[in-house]
Short mmCIF file of C-alpha atoms in Angstrom, two decimals:
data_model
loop_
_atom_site.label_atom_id
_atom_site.label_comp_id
_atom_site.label_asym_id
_atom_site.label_seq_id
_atom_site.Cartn_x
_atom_site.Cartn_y
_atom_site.Cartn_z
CA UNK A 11 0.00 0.00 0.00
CA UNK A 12 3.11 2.57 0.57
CA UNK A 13 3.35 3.20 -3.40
CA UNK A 14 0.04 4.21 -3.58
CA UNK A 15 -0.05 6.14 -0.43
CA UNK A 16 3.06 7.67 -1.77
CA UNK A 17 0.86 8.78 -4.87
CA UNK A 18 -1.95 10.16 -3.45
CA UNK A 19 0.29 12.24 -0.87
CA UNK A 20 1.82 13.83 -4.07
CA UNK A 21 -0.11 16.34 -6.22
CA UNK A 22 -1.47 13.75 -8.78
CA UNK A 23 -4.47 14.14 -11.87
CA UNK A 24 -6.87 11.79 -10.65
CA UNK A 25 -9.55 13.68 -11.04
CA UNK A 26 -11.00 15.40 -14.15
CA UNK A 27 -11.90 18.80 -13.02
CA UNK A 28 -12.37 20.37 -10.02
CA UNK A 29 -16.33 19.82 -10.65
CA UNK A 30 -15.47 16.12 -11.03
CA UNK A 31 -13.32 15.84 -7.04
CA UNK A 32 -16.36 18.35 -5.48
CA UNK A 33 -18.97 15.69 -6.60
CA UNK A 34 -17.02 12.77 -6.07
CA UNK A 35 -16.82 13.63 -2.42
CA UNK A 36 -20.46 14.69 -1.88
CA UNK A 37 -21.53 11.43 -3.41
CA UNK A 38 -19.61 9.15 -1.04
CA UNK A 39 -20.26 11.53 1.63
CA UNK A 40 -24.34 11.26 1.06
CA UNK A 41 -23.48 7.33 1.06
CA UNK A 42 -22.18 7.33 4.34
CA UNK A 43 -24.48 9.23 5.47
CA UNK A 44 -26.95 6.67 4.76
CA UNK A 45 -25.24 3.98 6.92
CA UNK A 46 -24.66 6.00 9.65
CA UNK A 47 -27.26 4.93 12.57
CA UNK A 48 -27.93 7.36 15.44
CA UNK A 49 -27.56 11.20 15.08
CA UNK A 50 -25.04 9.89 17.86
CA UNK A 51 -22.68 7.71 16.52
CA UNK A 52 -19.00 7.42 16.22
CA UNK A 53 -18.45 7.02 12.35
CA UNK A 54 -14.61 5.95 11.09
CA UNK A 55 -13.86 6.43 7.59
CA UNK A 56 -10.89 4.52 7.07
CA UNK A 57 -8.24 5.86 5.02
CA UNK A 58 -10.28 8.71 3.69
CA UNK A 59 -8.53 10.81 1.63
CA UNK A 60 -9.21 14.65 0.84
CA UNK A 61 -12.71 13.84 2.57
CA UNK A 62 -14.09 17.21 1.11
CA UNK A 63 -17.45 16.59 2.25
CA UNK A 64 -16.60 15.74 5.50
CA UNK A 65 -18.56 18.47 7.82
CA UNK A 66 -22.01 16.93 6.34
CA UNK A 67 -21.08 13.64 7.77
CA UNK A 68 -19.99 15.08 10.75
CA UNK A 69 -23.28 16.91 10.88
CA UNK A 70 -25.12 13.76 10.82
CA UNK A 71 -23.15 12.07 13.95
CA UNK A 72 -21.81 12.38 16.83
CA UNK A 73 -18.33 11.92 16.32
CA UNK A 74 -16.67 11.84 13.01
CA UNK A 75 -12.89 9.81 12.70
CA UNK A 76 -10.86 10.51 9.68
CA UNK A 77 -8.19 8.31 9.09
CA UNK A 78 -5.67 8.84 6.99
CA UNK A 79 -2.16 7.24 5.82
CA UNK A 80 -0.60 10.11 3.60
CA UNK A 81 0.84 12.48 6.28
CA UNK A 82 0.29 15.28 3.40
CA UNK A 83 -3.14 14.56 3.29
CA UNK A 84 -3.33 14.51 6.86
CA UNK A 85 -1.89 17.68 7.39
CA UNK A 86 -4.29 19.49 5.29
CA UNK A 87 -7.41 17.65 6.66
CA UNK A 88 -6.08 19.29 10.34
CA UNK A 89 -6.45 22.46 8.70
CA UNK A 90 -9.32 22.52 6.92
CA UNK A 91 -11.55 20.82 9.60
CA UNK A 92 -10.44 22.49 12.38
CA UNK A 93 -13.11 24.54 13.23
CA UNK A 94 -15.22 21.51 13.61
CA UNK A 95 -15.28 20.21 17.03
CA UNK A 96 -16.97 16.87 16.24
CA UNK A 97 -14.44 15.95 13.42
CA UNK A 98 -11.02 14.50 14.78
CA UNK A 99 -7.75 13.54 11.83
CA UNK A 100 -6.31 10.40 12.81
CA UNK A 101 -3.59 8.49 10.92
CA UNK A 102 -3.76 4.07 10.23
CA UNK A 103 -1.22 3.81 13.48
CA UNK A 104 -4.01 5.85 15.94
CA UNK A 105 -6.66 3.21 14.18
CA UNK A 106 -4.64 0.14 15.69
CA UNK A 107 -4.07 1.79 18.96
CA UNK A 108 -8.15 2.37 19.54
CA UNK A 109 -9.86 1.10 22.32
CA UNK A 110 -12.01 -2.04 21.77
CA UNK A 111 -15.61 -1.94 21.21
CA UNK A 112 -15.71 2.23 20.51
CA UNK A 113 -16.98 2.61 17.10
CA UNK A 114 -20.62 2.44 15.76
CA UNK A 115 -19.75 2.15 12.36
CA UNK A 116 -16.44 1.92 10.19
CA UNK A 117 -16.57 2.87 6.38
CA UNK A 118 -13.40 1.68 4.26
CA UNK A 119 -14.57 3.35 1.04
CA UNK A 120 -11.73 2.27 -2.52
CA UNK A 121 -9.32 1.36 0.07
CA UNK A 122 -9.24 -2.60 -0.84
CA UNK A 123 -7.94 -2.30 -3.84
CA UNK A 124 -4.63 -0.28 -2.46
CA UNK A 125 -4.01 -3.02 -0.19
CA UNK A 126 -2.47 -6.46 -0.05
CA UNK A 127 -4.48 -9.49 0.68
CA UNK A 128 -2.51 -9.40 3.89
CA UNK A 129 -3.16 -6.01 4.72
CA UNK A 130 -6.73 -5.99 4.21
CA UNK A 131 -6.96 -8.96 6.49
CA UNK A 132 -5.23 -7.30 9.37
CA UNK A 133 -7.39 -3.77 8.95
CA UNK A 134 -10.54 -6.19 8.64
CA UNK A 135 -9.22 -8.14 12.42
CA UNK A 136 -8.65 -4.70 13.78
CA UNK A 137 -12.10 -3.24 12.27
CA UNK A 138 -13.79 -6.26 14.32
CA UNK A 139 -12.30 -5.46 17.52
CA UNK A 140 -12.87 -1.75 17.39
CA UNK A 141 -16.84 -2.09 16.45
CA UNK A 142 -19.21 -2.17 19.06
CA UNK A 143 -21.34 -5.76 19.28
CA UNK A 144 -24.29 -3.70 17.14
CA UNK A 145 -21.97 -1.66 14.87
CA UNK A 146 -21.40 -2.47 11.60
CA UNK A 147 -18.33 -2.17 8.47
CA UNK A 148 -19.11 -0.71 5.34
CA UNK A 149 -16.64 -2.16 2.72
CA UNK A 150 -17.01 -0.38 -0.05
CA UNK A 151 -16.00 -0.01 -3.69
CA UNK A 152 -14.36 -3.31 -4.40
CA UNK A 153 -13.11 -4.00 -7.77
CA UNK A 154 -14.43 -7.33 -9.23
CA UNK A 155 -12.00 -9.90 -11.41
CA UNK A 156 -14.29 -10.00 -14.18
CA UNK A 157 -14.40 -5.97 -14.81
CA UNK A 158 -11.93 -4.15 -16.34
CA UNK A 159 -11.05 -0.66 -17.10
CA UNK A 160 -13.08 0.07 -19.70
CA UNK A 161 -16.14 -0.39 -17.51
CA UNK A 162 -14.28 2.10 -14.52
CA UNK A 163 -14.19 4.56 -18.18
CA UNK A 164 -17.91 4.22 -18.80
CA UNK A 165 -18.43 5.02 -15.42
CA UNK A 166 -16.52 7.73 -15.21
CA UNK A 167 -17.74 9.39 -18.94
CA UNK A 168 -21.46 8.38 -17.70
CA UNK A 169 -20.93 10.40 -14.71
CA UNK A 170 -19.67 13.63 -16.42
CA UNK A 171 -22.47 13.38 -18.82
CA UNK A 172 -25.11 13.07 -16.41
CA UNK A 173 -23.17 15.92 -14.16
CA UNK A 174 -21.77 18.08 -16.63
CA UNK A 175 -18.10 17.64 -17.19
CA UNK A 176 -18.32 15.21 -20.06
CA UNK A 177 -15.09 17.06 -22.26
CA UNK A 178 -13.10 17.23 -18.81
CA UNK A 179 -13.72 13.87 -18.41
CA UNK A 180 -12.34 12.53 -21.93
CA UNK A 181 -9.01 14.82 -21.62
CA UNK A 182 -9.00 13.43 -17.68
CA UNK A 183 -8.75 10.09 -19.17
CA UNK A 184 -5.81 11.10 -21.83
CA UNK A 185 -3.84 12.76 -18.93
CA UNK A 186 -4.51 9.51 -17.01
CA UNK A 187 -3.09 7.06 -19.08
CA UNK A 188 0.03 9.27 -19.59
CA UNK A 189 -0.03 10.08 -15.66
CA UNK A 190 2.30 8.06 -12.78
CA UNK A 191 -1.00 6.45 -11.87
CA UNK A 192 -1.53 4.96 -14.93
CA UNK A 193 1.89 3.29 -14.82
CA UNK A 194 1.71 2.75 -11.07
CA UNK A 195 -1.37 0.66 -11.58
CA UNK A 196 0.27 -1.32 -14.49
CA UNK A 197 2.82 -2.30 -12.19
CA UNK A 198 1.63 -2.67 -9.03
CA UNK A 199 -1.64 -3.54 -10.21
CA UNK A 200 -5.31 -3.01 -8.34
CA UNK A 201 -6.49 -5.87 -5.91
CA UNK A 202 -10.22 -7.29 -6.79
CA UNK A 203 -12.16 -9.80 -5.41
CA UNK A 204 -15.07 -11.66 -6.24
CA UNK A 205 -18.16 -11.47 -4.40
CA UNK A 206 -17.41 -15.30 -2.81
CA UNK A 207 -13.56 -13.88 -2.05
CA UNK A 208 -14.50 -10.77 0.09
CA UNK A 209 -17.24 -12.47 1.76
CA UNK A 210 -14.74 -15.12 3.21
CA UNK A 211 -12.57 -12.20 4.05
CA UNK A 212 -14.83 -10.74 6.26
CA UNK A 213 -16.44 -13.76 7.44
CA UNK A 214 -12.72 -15.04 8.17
CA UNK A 215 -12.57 -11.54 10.44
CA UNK A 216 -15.26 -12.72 12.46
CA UNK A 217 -18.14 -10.76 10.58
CA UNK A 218 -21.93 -11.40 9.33
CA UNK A 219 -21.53 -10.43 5.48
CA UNK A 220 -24.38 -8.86 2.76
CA UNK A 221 -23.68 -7.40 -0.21
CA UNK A 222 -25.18 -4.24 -0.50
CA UNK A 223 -28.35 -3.45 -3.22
CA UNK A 224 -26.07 -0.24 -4.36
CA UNK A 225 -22.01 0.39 -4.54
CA UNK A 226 -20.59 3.51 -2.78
CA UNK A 227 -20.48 5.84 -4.75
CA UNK A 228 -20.91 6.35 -8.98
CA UNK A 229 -19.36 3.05 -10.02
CA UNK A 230 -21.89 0.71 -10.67
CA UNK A 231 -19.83 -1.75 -11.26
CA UNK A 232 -17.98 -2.21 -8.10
CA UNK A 233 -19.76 -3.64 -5.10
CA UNK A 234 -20.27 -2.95 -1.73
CA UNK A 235 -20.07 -5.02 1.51
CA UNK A 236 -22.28 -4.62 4.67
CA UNK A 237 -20.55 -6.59 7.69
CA UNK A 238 -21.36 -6.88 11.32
CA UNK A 239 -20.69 -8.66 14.34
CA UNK A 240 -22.68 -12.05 14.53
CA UNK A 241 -25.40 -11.29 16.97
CA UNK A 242 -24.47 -13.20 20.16
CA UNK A 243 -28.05 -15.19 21.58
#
């Protein structure tokens, strides 16, 4: 996961526009917000990048975590949220160090497919011991072995059409294949799992596992997971 930390800590093109990042974020943001369960709750989202939208989650709970690995995108998440005393910036090191049983509900939103089978494992293990015995993981965004990148470009040309930014979108894609993400992801490659693969992942942490109706998100392609704690009788 440290190469692709590295990238996103850097000042990359991953987005088309500027229209493209702002809805992005208030997409996955109004996602979350749909999980979360009490006005209440302590919500994690787990390696959460630029989290842009983060002060209307944080509106909608009690106590809003965001972790984060890249200490550059740390640092500017401190600043910007700030002001907002029910948002605290965490990095992945604070996430293993939190007490047991002390979150309501975790979201770990296109963060699979950064890590290694072995990582995700261990954040999964971790996840389960941090949850409270009625909280639940949201595991979102997961990349499936039978779809490719042309379906991640319909997405992505779909959603500009529908939102606007259809001509940022097709030069986004240009300076993407000619970007360091491109050839990051040609040789590191993306993890992806099949809908029997991440369930035994997270049944293998010690959760209950559904798929979700809807994915996280725009992608319609990529799934997403809703696991909790096997009620005790």
């Amino acid at each position: 996961m440290d190469d692709w930390i590295d990238y996103y800590d850097s000042t990359h093109t991953i987005y088309a526009s500027k229209l493209h990042r702002d809805l992005h974020f208030q997409i996955i943001a109004r996602d979350i917000i749909g999980y979360i369960p009490a006005p209440e709750a302590t919500v994690l989202d787990y390696a959460c990048g630029e989290a842009l939208s983060a002060n209307e989650v944080a509106a909608a709970c009690g106590k809003l975590i965001l972790a984060e690995p890249a200490p550059g995108v740390r640092g500017r998440l401190i600043a910007r949220f700030a002001p907002n005393t029910k948002i605290r910036v965490r990095s992945l090191d604070d996430v293993r160090n939190m007490r047991d049983q002390s979150i309501d509900l975790v979201v770990m939103n296109s963060v699979a497919q950064y890590m290694t089978a072995e990582e995700l494992d261990d954040a999964l293990l971790n996840v389960r011991r941090i949850l409270k015995p009625s909280g639940k993981l949201v595991l979102g965004d997961i990349l499936q072995p039978n779809v490719g990148m042309v379906r991640d470009v319909m997405a992505l040309l779909r959603f500009g059409l529908r939102h606007g930014f259809l001509k940022d979108a097709l030069v986004g894609l240009i300076s993407t294949a000619l970007s360091d993400y491109r050839q990051l992801r040609s040789r590191i490659g993306l993890q992806r799992y099949s809908e029997v693969e991440i369930t035994a992942k997270l049944t293998a942490a010690g959760f209950a596992v559904q798929r979700a109706h809807t994915n996280i998100g725009h992608n319609r392609w990529r799934m997403t997971f809703i696991a909790r704690p096997p009620l005790v009788c």
